[in-house]
Amino acid sequence: MEATIYVGVNTLVYDPDVCINCGMCSVVCPHGVFARGENTAILVHKDACMECGACALNCPAHAIWVDSGVGCATAMIYAALRGEKEATCGGSSCGGGSACCR
Amino acid sequence: MPVFRTHPSAFLHTTSSLTPANHWDHILARFGYRREWHRVDPGLYHLGNPTPDSVVLVTSNYSLSFDALRSSIPGVDAYILVLDTFGINVWCAAGKGTFGTKELIHRIQDVHLDTLVRHRVVILPQLGAPGVAAHEVKKATGFRVEYGPIRAADLPEYLKTHEATPAMRTVRFPLADRAILIPVEVVGTFIPMLGAAVAGFLLGGLWLALAAVISMLAGTVLFPLVLPWLPFREFSAKGFILGILVILPFAAIKLTSISVISLQVALSLAGLFLVFPAITAFISLNFTGSTPFTSKTGVRLEMNRFIPLMAWLFGIGCVLTIIARIMSLTGAA
Ligand code: SF4
Ligand code: SF4
């Protein structure tokens, strides 16, 4: 299935100036958003980002920022109905996940 | 030379083979039956006869995650470190942070992993990365986090070289992965579907009751299957298209059963096309969370754009359907 659902909307920010080229972001990203480069990581496929936050959390140089969260309408609807600010996975609102499962 | 603890009695044992009970547990889990039941005890497991040089594989305590891991590596001697994620799979638990830095550090220290193995590497599934900061685990425990492949099935290949190919690193959502989600989708909407069928029956007889059931099944069963082939990117838009397609036969049935199109028929047809594609679209929108593609920002935007539209179409459609029903009851045409 095609990886890009939403074009030009995600919150991923990358600052190559502070990148120490450790390669972690291209390892953890499940959508090939980052590629290894000569001196820094290269942001190659921004629109495929699903805002999982793996790259930002694993970047030792804090070169990446993303407003991570679950891209799940069900969880957001439940959160809104219960007056919670942030939707989360795995609660009673969660159907049980998917490729998620491994 | 450090002394390695070889006496394993304090640890849990497991094997690579799945029992019928395991398979039954998986089936129940796939139907969403007692979600909190599908867990294994967190802690350190011996798979086969691990030595101080064996790999340490980390997973969640959701039984499907644990079973996928151990059954993927028959014949391998390894340690399996199970984090307590409250029975949630690795990906979702990482998103929540329960498959996380703190829990991993705690488990490594709790089982005194440094006294069991000579090396200083723990292998995590790549999809655990949203919860774990590898460099912080290293700082706190001395263990380097190595992210293995996304799918447990790629583990044997990965363990040969400890290098993952780009294909192993990229998440996909093939037909089989989508199809396996259908039971839980159907179970989750079963009560609303009964309600919709009863409402449909009262307002338009068997014809409308069936249309209600079919439009909901289109969202829960058909949508996951045909997802990549539907036009548009947004799930709601895809759902609208699918909803219109499945409702067409019902319009055809109506049209072939009458000789003239009265106002009453026109109203009930309009109601049909307004109410049901909106329902299918709403269910389809809710599938976003089951896919490994949709971002929070994107889904929020989609919801803001499409939910008001769905609500309007649904509301107007209901009103038209009720008017049509009143007309047929009072004999007005
Ligand atoms: S947030 Fe997730 S999907 Fe987006 S670039 Fe980072 S690792 Fe990739
Ligand atoms: S994880 Fe951070 S420092 Fe490492 S390559 Fe990526 S951006 Fe650069």
Short mmCIF file of C-alpha atoms and ligand atoms in Angstrom, two decimals:
data_model
loop_
_atom_site.label_atom_id
_atom_site.label_comp_id
_atom_site.label_asym_id
_atom_site.label_seq_id
_atom_site.Cartn_x
_atom_site.Cartn_y
_atom_site.Cartn_z
CA MET A 1 0.00 0.00 0.00
CA GLU A 2 1.21 3.49 -0.71
CA ALA A 3 2.84 4.99 2.32
CA THR A 4 1.91 8.62 1.90
CA ILE A 5 -1.61 9.47 3.02
CA TYR A 6 -1.42 13.16 3.85
CA VAL A 7 0.68 15.59 1.87
CA GLY A 8 2.41 18.59 3.37
CA VAL A 9 0.79 18.45 6.79
CA ASN A 10 3.06 16.63 9.23
CA THR A 11 5.04 18.39 11.94
CA LEU A 12 8.46 16.82 11.35
CA VAL A 13 11.32 19.30 11.70
CA TYR A 14 14.94 18.38 11.01
CA ASP A 15 18.02 20.49 11.57
CA PRO A 16 20.98 19.03 9.66
CA ASP A 17 23.31 21.56 11.28
CA VAL A 18 23.32 19.71 14.61
CA CYS A 19 23.23 16.19 13.16
CA ILE A 20 26.22 14.08 14.17
CA ASN A 21 25.47 11.50 11.48
CA CYS A 22 25.01 8.58 13.84
CA GLY A 23 22.50 6.98 11.45
CA MET A 24 19.94 6.16 14.09
CA CYS A 25 17.05 8.01 12.42
CA SER A 26 17.32 5.99 9.22
CA VAL A 27 17.43 2.79 11.29
CA VAL A 28 14.32 3.44 13.37
CA CYS A 29 12.05 5.10 10.79
CA PRO A 30 9.52 2.59 9.46
CA HIS A 31 8.82 4.72 6.40
CA GLY A 32 12.26 5.51 5.04
CA VAL A 33 11.84 9.20 5.75
CA PHE A 34 15.55 9.62 6.49
CA ALA A 35 18.49 8.27 4.51
CA ARG A 36 22.12 8.13 5.46
CA GLY A 37 24.19 10.85 3.90
CA GLU A 38 27.85 11.73 3.55
CA ASN A 39 28.02 14.15 6.49
CA THR A 40 24.51 14.29 7.84
CA ALA A 41 21.28 12.37 7.63
CA ILE A 42 19.12 13.41 4.68
CA LEU A 43 15.41 14.03 4.88
CA VAL A 44 14.29 12.23 1.75
CA HIS A 45 10.60 11.50 2.10
CA LYS A 46 8.96 13.92 4.52
CA ASP A 47 5.36 13.26 3.51
CA ALA A 48 5.65 9.57 4.40
CA CYS A 49 6.20 10.48 8.07
CA MET A 50 3.47 9.19 10.35
CA GLU A 51 4.67 11.15 13.39
CA CYS A 52 5.56 8.09 15.45
CA GLY A 53 8.39 10.00 17.11
CA ALA A 54 10.97 7.21 16.93
CA CYS A 55 13.57 9.31 15.14
CA ALA A 56 13.27 12.29 17.47
CA LEU A 57 13.46 10.13 20.61
CA ASN A 58 16.47 8.20 19.34
CA CYS A 59 18.42 11.16 17.98
CA PRO A 60 21.23 11.76 20.47
CA ALA A 61 21.88 15.22 19.01
CA HIS A 62 18.28 16.44 19.21
CA ALA A 63 18.38 17.30 15.54
CA ILE A 64 14.81 16.13 14.97
CA TRP A 65 11.55 17.34 16.39
CA VAL A 66 8.07 16.02 15.70
CA ASP A 67 4.73 16.40 17.44
CA SER A 68 4.27 12.68 17.85
CA GLY A 69 1.05 10.89 18.64
CA VAL A 70 -1.37 8.34 17.37
CA GLY A 71 -2.90 8.81 13.95
CA CYS A 72 -6.09 7.16 15.06
CA ALA A 73 -9.49 8.76 14.61
CA THR A 74 -11.13 6.38 17.10
CA ALA A 75 -8.69 7.28 19.87
CA MET A 76 -9.09 11.00 19.14
CA ILE A 77 -12.87 10.78 19.21
CA TYR A 78 -12.78 8.94 22.54
CA ALA A 79 -10.29 11.43 23.93
CA ALA A 80 -12.53 14.30 22.82
CA LEU A 81 -15.63 12.70 24.34
CA ARG A 82 -13.87 12.11 27.65
CA GLY A 83 -12.32 15.56 27.65
CA GLU A 84 -8.78 14.17 27.56
CA LYS A 85 -6.18 16.21 25.78
CA GLU A 86 -4.09 13.51 24.25
CA ALA A 87 -5.36 10.38 22.52
CA THR A 88 -3.49 7.18 23.30
CA CYS A 89 -3.33 3.69 21.93
CA GLY A 90 -4.23 0.51 23.64
CA GLY A 91 -6.98 1.76 25.86
CA SER A 92 -10.55 0.60 25.76
CA SER A 93 -10.95 2.71 22.63
CA CYS A 94 -8.40 0.69 20.73
CA GLY A 95 -9.53 -2.02 18.37
CA GLY A 96 -6.39 -4.02 18.81
CA GLY A 97 -3.93 -2.70 16.34
CA SER A 98 -2.43 -3.99 13.22
CA ALA A 99 0.99 -4.30 11.78
CA CYS A 100 1.31 -2.82 15.16
CA CYS A 101 1.07 -6.25 16.58
CA ARG A 102 4.67 -7.28 16.36
CA MET B 1 36.70 -13.34 34.62
CA PRO B 2 33.23 -12.51 35.87
CA VAL B 3 31.10 -15.28 37.24
CA PHE B 4 28.06 -15.92 35.13
CA ARG B 5 24.96 -17.22 36.72
CA THR B 6 24.15 -20.43 34.94
CA HIS B 7 21.51 -21.78 37.23
CA PRO B 8 18.31 -20.85 35.50
CA SER B 9 15.74 -21.90 38.06
CA ALA B 10 14.82 -18.32 38.86
CA PHE B 11 13.87 -17.71 35.24
CA LEU B 12 11.02 -18.61 33.04
CA HIS B 13 11.35 -21.09 30.23
CA THR B 14 9.77 -21.10 26.83
CA THR B 15 10.03 -22.87 23.50
CA SER B 16 9.69 -22.04 19.84
CA SER B 17 6.67 -24.20 19.27
CA LEU B 18 3.15 -22.93 19.63
CA THR B 19 0.54 -25.13 21.29
CA PRO B 20 -3.12 -25.42 20.29
CA ALA B 21 -3.86 -23.32 23.38
CA ASN B 22 -1.60 -20.58 21.98
CA HIS B 23 -3.41 -20.64 18.65
CA TRP B 24 -6.77 -20.49 20.38
CA ASP B 25 -5.55 -17.52 22.40
CA HIS B 26 -4.54 -15.79 19.14
CA ILE B 27 -7.95 -16.37 17.61
CA LEU B 28 -9.71 -14.94 20.66
CA ALA B 29 -7.36 -11.96 20.59
CA ARG B 30 -8.10 -11.38 16.93
CA PHE B 31 -11.78 -11.21 17.77
CA GLY B 32 -11.05 -8.72 20.52
CA TYR B 33 -12.29 -11.16 23.16
CA ARG B 34 -11.13 -10.13 26.64
CA ARG B 35 -8.36 -7.91 25.44
CA GLU B 36 -6.63 -7.87 28.81
CA TRP B 37 -6.32 -11.65 28.85
CA HIS B 38 -3.70 -12.06 26.20
CA ARG B 39 -0.59 -11.53 28.25
CA VAL B 40 2.44 -13.42 29.43
CA ASP B 41 4.37 -12.73 32.62
CA PRO B 42 7.01 -10.05 32.15
CA GLY B 43 10.59 -11.00 32.95
CA LEU B 44 13.44 -12.99 31.50
CA TYR B 45 12.77 -16.18 29.58
CA HIS B 46 15.17 -18.86 28.48
CA LEU B 47 14.53 -19.99 24.94
CA GLY B 48 16.38 -23.26 24.49
CA ASN B 49 19.65 -23.28 26.42
CA PRO B 50 21.11 -19.79 26.27
CA THR B 51 24.75 -19.19 27.20
CA PRO B 52 26.54 -15.97 28.19
CA ASP B 53 27.06 -15.37 24.48
CA SER B 54 23.43 -15.75 23.43
CA VAL B 55 21.44 -12.86 22.06
CA VAL B 56 18.95 -10.99 24.23
CA LEU B 57 15.68 -10.27 22.44
CA VAL B 58 13.20 -7.82 23.91
CA THR B 59 9.46 -7.85 23.38
CA SER B 60 6.15 -6.86 24.97
CA ASN B 61 3.99 -9.05 27.17
CA TYR B 62 1.14 -9.19 24.65
CA SER B 63 0.93 -12.91 23.98
CA LEU B 64 0.78 -12.41 20.20
CA SER B 65 4.00 -10.38 20.22
CA PHE B 66 5.77 -12.88 22.49
CA ASP B 67 4.56 -15.87 20.46
CA ALA B 68 5.46 -14.27 17.13
CA LEU B 69 8.96 -13.71 18.45
CA ARG B 70 9.66 -17.13 19.94
CA SER B 71 8.06 -19.09 17.11
CA SER B 72 10.06 -17.18 14.48
CA ILE B 73 13.41 -18.55 15.68
CA PRO B 74 13.17 -22.31 16.11
CA GLY B 75 16.47 -23.83 17.16
CA VAL B 76 17.91 -20.56 18.41
CA ASP B 77 19.14 -20.35 22.00
CA ALA B 78 18.34 -16.93 23.31
CA TYR B 79 17.22 -14.83 26.21
CA ILE B 80 13.87 -13.17 25.79
CA LEU B 81 13.32 -10.13 27.96
CA VAL B 82 9.60 -9.40 28.22
CA LEU B 83 8.63 -5.86 29.24
CA ASP B 84 5.40 -5.23 31.08
CA THR B 85 3.25 -3.42 28.54
CA PHE B 86 -0.03 -4.48 30.15
CA GLY B 87 -0.82 -6.86 27.32
CA ILE B 88 -0.42 -4.26 24.59
CA ASN B 89 1.59 -4.98 21.43
CA VAL B 90 5.02 -3.46 20.91
CA TRP B 91 4.00 -0.72 18.49
CA CYS B 92 1.03 0.60 20.46
CA ALA B 93 2.85 0.24 23.77
CA ALA B 94 5.83 2.15 22.37
CA GLY B 95 3.46 4.92 21.33
CA LYS B 96 2.10 5.01 24.87
CA GLY B 97 5.57 4.79 26.38
CA THR B 98 4.96 1.57 28.33
CA PHE B 99 7.30 -0.23 25.95
CA GLY B 100 9.72 2.45 26.95
CA THR B 101 13.12 3.59 28.11
CA LYS B 102 12.27 3.41 31.81
CA GLU B 103 10.71 -0.05 31.71
CA LEU B 104 13.58 -1.44 29.62
CA ILE B 105 16.20 -0.04 32.00
CA HIS B 106 14.23 -1.39 34.96
CA ARG B 107 13.99 -4.89 33.47
CA ILE B 108 17.65 -5.03 32.48
CA GLN B 109 18.64 -4.13 36.03
CA ASP B 110 15.96 -6.25 37.67
CA VAL B 111 17.17 -9.50 36.07
CA HIS B 112 20.83 -8.49 36.43
CA LEU B 113 21.36 -8.99 32.74
CA ASP B 114 24.98 -7.90 33.09
CA THR B 115 25.69 -11.03 35.14
CA LEU B 116 24.07 -13.32 32.57
CA VAL B 117 25.66 -12.31 29.30
CA ARG B 118 29.18 -11.45 28.26
CA HIS B 119 28.12 -8.95 25.58
CA ARG B 120 26.30 -5.66 26.08
CA VAL B 121 23.61 -5.68 23.39
CA VAL B 122 19.84 -5.99 23.58
CA ILE B 123 17.87 -6.45 20.37
CA LEU B 124 14.52 -4.67 20.17
CA PRO B 125 11.91 -4.81 17.44
CA GLN B 126 12.23 -1.68 15.33
CA LEU B 127 8.61 -0.75 16.04
CA GLY B 128 9.56 -0.36 19.71
CA ALA B 129 11.70 2.66 18.85
CA PRO B 130 8.95 5.29 19.40
CA GLY B 131 9.11 4.43 23.11
CA VAL B 132 12.80 3.81 23.68
CA ALA B 133 15.69 6.27 23.58
CA ALA B 134 18.60 3.97 22.76
CA HIS B 135 21.29 6.35 23.97
CA GLU B 136 19.61 6.72 27.37
CA VAL B 137 19.42 2.96 27.86
CA LYS B 138 23.11 2.76 27.05
CA LYS B 139 23.91 5.51 29.53
CA ALA B 140 21.91 3.89 32.33
CA THR B 141 22.78 0.23 31.82
CA GLY B 142 25.77 -0.04 29.53
CA PHE B 143 23.65 -2.05 27.11
CA ARG B 144 23.50 -0.92 23.52
CA VAL B 145 20.07 -1.06 21.94
CA GLU B 146 20.09 -2.68 18.56
CA TYR B 147 16.91 -2.32 16.55
CA GLY B 148 16.09 -5.54 14.75
CA PRO B 149 13.64 -5.97 11.89
CA ILE B 150 10.02 -4.85 12.04
CA ARG B 151 8.62 -8.34 11.44
CA ALA B 152 9.58 -11.25 13.65
CA ALA B 153 9.61 -13.39 10.51
CA ASP B 154 12.75 -11.57 9.36
CA LEU B 155 14.62 -12.34 12.58
CA PRO B 156 16.43 -15.51 11.45
CA GLU B 157 17.83 -13.62 8.46
CA TYR B 158 18.68 -10.63 10.63
CA LEU B 159 20.48 -12.70 13.28
CA LYS B 160 22.94 -13.95 10.66
CA THR B 161 24.41 -10.52 9.98
CA HIS B 162 22.75 -8.10 12.43
CA GLU B 163 22.09 -5.91 9.42
CA ALA B 164 18.52 -5.19 8.36
CA THR B 165 17.74 -4.60 4.72
CA PRO B 166 15.64 -1.53 3.82
CA ALA B 167 12.74 -3.93 3.18
CA MET B 168 13.02 -5.25 6.74
CA ARG B 169 13.00 -1.70 8.03
CA THR B 170 9.95 -0.53 6.11
CA VAL B 171 6.47 -1.11 7.40
CA ARG B 172 3.96 -2.50 4.95
CA PHE B 173 0.30 -3.24 5.20
CA PRO B 174 -0.41 -6.17 2.87
CA LEU B 175 -3.78 -7.80 2.33
CA ALA B 176 -3.18 -10.47 4.99
CA ASP B 177 -2.37 -7.85 7.64
CA ARG B 178 -5.47 -5.90 6.73
CA ALA B 179 -7.73 -8.96 6.58
CA ILE B 180 -6.71 -10.15 10.03
CA LEU B 181 -8.16 -6.95 11.51
CA ILE B 182 -11.65 -7.59 10.14
CA PRO B 183 -12.98 -9.71 13.04
CA VAL B 184 -12.23 -7.06 15.62
CA GLU B 185 -13.75 -4.38 13.40
CA VAL B 186 -16.96 -6.37 12.99
CA VAL B 187 -17.19 -7.26 16.67
CA GLY B 188 -16.61 -3.64 17.62
CA THR B 189 -19.52 -2.40 15.52
CA PHE B 190 -21.90 -5.28 16.13
CA ILE B 191 -24.24 -3.55 18.61
CA PRO B 192 -24.51 -0.31 16.56
CA MET B 193 -25.13 -2.48 13.50
CA LEU B 194 -28.05 -4.22 15.23
CA GLY B 195 -29.39 -0.83 16.22
CA ALA B 196 -29.08 0.47 12.68
CA ALA B 197 -30.81 -2.63 11.32
CA VAL B 198 -33.76 -2.19 13.68
CA ALA B 199 -34.02 1.53 12.89
CA GLY B 200 -33.82 0.73 9.18
CA PHE B 201 -36.51 -1.92 9.49
CA LEU B 202 -38.87 0.43 11.29
CA LEU B 203 -38.33 3.20 8.77
CA GLY B 204 -38.24 1.26 5.52
CA GLY B 205 -38.71 -2.45 6.08
CA LEU B 206 -36.31 -5.20 5.17
CA TRP B 207 -34.90 -3.19 2.28
CA LEU B 208 -33.64 -0.41 4.52
CA ALA B 209 -32.54 -2.78 7.30
CA LEU B 210 -30.36 -4.64 4.81
CA ALA B 211 -28.96 -1.41 3.41
CA ALA B 212 -27.95 -0.41 6.93
CA VAL B 213 -26.21 -3.71 7.60
CA ILE B 214 -24.46 -3.78 4.24
CA SER B 215 -23.21 -0.20 4.49
CA MET B 216 -21.74 -0.93 7.90
CA LEU B 217 -20.17 -4.21 6.77
CA ALA B 218 -18.73 -2.26 3.84
CA GLY B 219 -16.85 -0.16 6.38
CA THR B 220 -15.71 -3.01 8.59
CA VAL B 221 -15.11 -5.86 6.13
CA LEU B 222 -14.74 -4.48 2.61
CA PHE B 223 -12.87 -1.30 3.41
CA PRO B 224 -9.79 -2.98 4.94
CA LEU B 225 -9.64 -5.35 1.96
CA VAL B 226 -9.94 -2.83 -0.87
CA LEU B 227 -8.21 0.11 0.87
CA PRO B 228 -5.30 0.55 -1.56
CA TRP B 229 -7.52 0.45 -4.63
CA LEU B 230 -10.04 3.07 -3.60
CA PRO B 231 -9.51 6.54 -5.07
CA PHE B 232 -8.44 9.55 -2.94
CA ARG B 233 -5.96 9.60 -0.09
CA GLU B 234 -8.23 10.41 2.82
CA PHE B 235 -9.88 7.41 4.42
CA SER B 236 -13.18 9.29 4.71
CA ALA B 237 -13.27 10.06 1.01
CA LYS B 238 -12.40 6.46 0.19
CA GLY B 239 -15.19 5.37 2.54
CA PHE B 240 -17.75 7.65 0.87
CA ILE B 241 -16.94 6.13 -2.52
CA LEU B 242 -17.22 2.61 -1.17
CA GLY B 243 -20.46 3.48 0.63
CA ILE B 244 -22.03 4.79 -2.54
CA LEU B 245 -20.96 1.70 -4.48
CA VAL B 246 -22.49 -0.77 -2.04
CA ILE B 247 -25.74 1.18 -1.79
CA LEU B 248 -26.28 1.28 -5.57
CA PRO B 249 -27.92 -2.18 -5.70
CA PHE B 250 -30.46 -1.05 -3.11
CA ALA B 251 -31.38 1.95 -5.24
CA ALA B 252 -31.69 -0.36 -8.23
CA ILE B 253 -33.98 -2.73 -6.32
CA LYS B 254 -36.19 0.18 -5.35
CA LEU B 255 -36.35 1.54 -8.89
CA THR B 256 -37.18 -1.80 -10.50
CA SER B 257 -39.96 -2.46 -8.00
CA ILE B 258 -41.99 0.61 -8.91
CA SER B 259 -43.57 1.99 -12.05
CA VAL B 260 -43.48 5.72 -11.36
CA ILE B 261 -41.08 7.68 -9.23
CA SER B 262 -43.29 9.34 -6.68
CA LEU B 263 -42.13 12.03 -4.27
CA GLN B 264 -42.10 9.41 -1.54
CA VAL B 265 -39.74 7.19 -3.53
CA ALA B 266 -37.53 10.13 -4.44
CA LEU B 267 -37.23 11.10 -0.78
CA SER B 268 -36.39 7.63 0.40
CA LEU B 269 -33.77 7.27 -2.35
CA ALA B 270 -32.22 10.60 -1.41
CA GLY B 271 -32.23 9.48 2.22
CA LEU B 272 -30.51 6.25 1.21
CA PHE B 273 -27.66 8.04 -0.54
CA LEU B 274 -27.22 10.60 2.21
CA VAL B 275 -27.34 8.37 5.28
CA PHE B 276 -25.41 5.25 4.38
CA PRO B 277 -22.30 6.45 2.56
CA ALA B 278 -21.79 8.78 5.54
CA ILE B 279 -21.93 5.79 7.86
CA THR B 280 -19.49 3.80 5.72
CA ALA B 281 -17.20 6.83 5.57
CA PHE B 282 -17.27 7.26 9.34
CA ILE B 283 -16.33 3.64 9.96
CA SER B 284 -13.60 3.94 7.32
CA LEU B 285 -12.21 7.03 9.03
CA ASN B 286 -11.95 4.98 12.21
CA PHE B 287 -9.72 2.50 10.40
CA THR B 288 -6.94 5.12 10.36
CA GLY B 289 -5.69 3.94 13.74
CA SER B 290 -5.29 0.39 12.54
CA THR B 291 -2.94 1.35 9.75
CA PRO B 292 0.74 2.10 10.12
CA PHE B 293 0.59 5.12 7.83
CA THR B 294 -1.55 7.89 9.23
CA SER B 295 -0.06 10.76 11.21
CA LYS B 296 -1.75 12.49 14.11
CA THR B 297 -1.75 15.86 12.34
CA GLY B 298 -3.13 14.32 9.17
CA VAL B 299 -5.93 12.45 10.91
CA ARG B 300 -6.90 15.52 12.91
CA LEU B 301 -7.13 17.56 9.71
CA GLU B 302 -9.14 14.85 8.02
CA MET B 303 -11.53 14.66 10.98
CA ASN B 304 -12.05 18.42 11.00
CA ARG B 305 -12.82 18.37 7.31
CA PHE B 306 -14.97 15.28 7.02
CA ILE B 307 -16.82 14.71 10.29
CA PRO B 308 -19.02 17.83 9.95
CA LEU B 309 -19.83 16.81 6.38
CA MET B 310 -20.73 13.28 7.50
CA ALA B 311 -22.91 14.64 10.28
CA TRP B 312 -24.81 16.95 7.92
CA LEU B 313 -25.38 14.29 5.26
CA PHE B 314 -26.44 11.79 7.89
CA GLY B 315 -28.78 14.25 9.61
CA ILE B 316 -30.47 15.47 6.44
CA GLY B 317 -30.73 11.91 5.16
CA CYS B 318 -32.44 10.77 8.35
CA VAL B 319 -34.96 13.59 8.12
CA LEU B 320 -35.76 12.75 4.49
CA THR B 321 -36.11 9.05 5.34
CA ILE B 322 -38.48 9.80 8.20
CA ILE B 323 -40.58 12.09 5.99
CA ALA B 324 -40.72 9.36 3.34
CA ARG B 325 -41.83 6.89 6.00
CA ILE B 326 -44.57 9.20 7.28
CA MET B 327 -45.77 9.72 3.72
CA SER B 328 -46.00 6.00 3.06
CA LEU B 329 -47.80 5.41 6.37
CA THR B 330 -50.35 8.15 5.75
CA GLY B 331 -50.78 7.05 2.17
CA ALA B 332 -49.69 10.41 0.78
CA ALA B 333 -47.72 10.19 -2.44
S1 SF4 C 1 8.37 10.37 13.26
FE1 SF4 C 1 8.43 8.18 12.75
S2 SF4 C 1 7.69 8.07 10.64
FE2 SF4 C 1 8.24 10.22 11.04
S3 SF4 C 1 10.32 10.39 10.31
FE3 SF4 C 1 10.43 9.96 12.50
S4 SF4 C 1 10.61 7.75 12.60
FE4 SF4 C 1 9.92 8.22 10.54
S1 SF4 C 2 19.62 10.39 14.63
FE1 SF4 C 2 20.06 12.58 14.77
S2 SF4 C 2 22.27 12.74 14.85
FE2 SF4 C 2 21.80 10.66 14.19
S3 SF4 C 2 21.86 10.76 11.95
FE3 SF4 C 2 19.74 11.12 12.54
S4 SF4 C 2 19.55 13.34 12.72
FE4 SF4 C 2 21.73 12.86 12.70
#
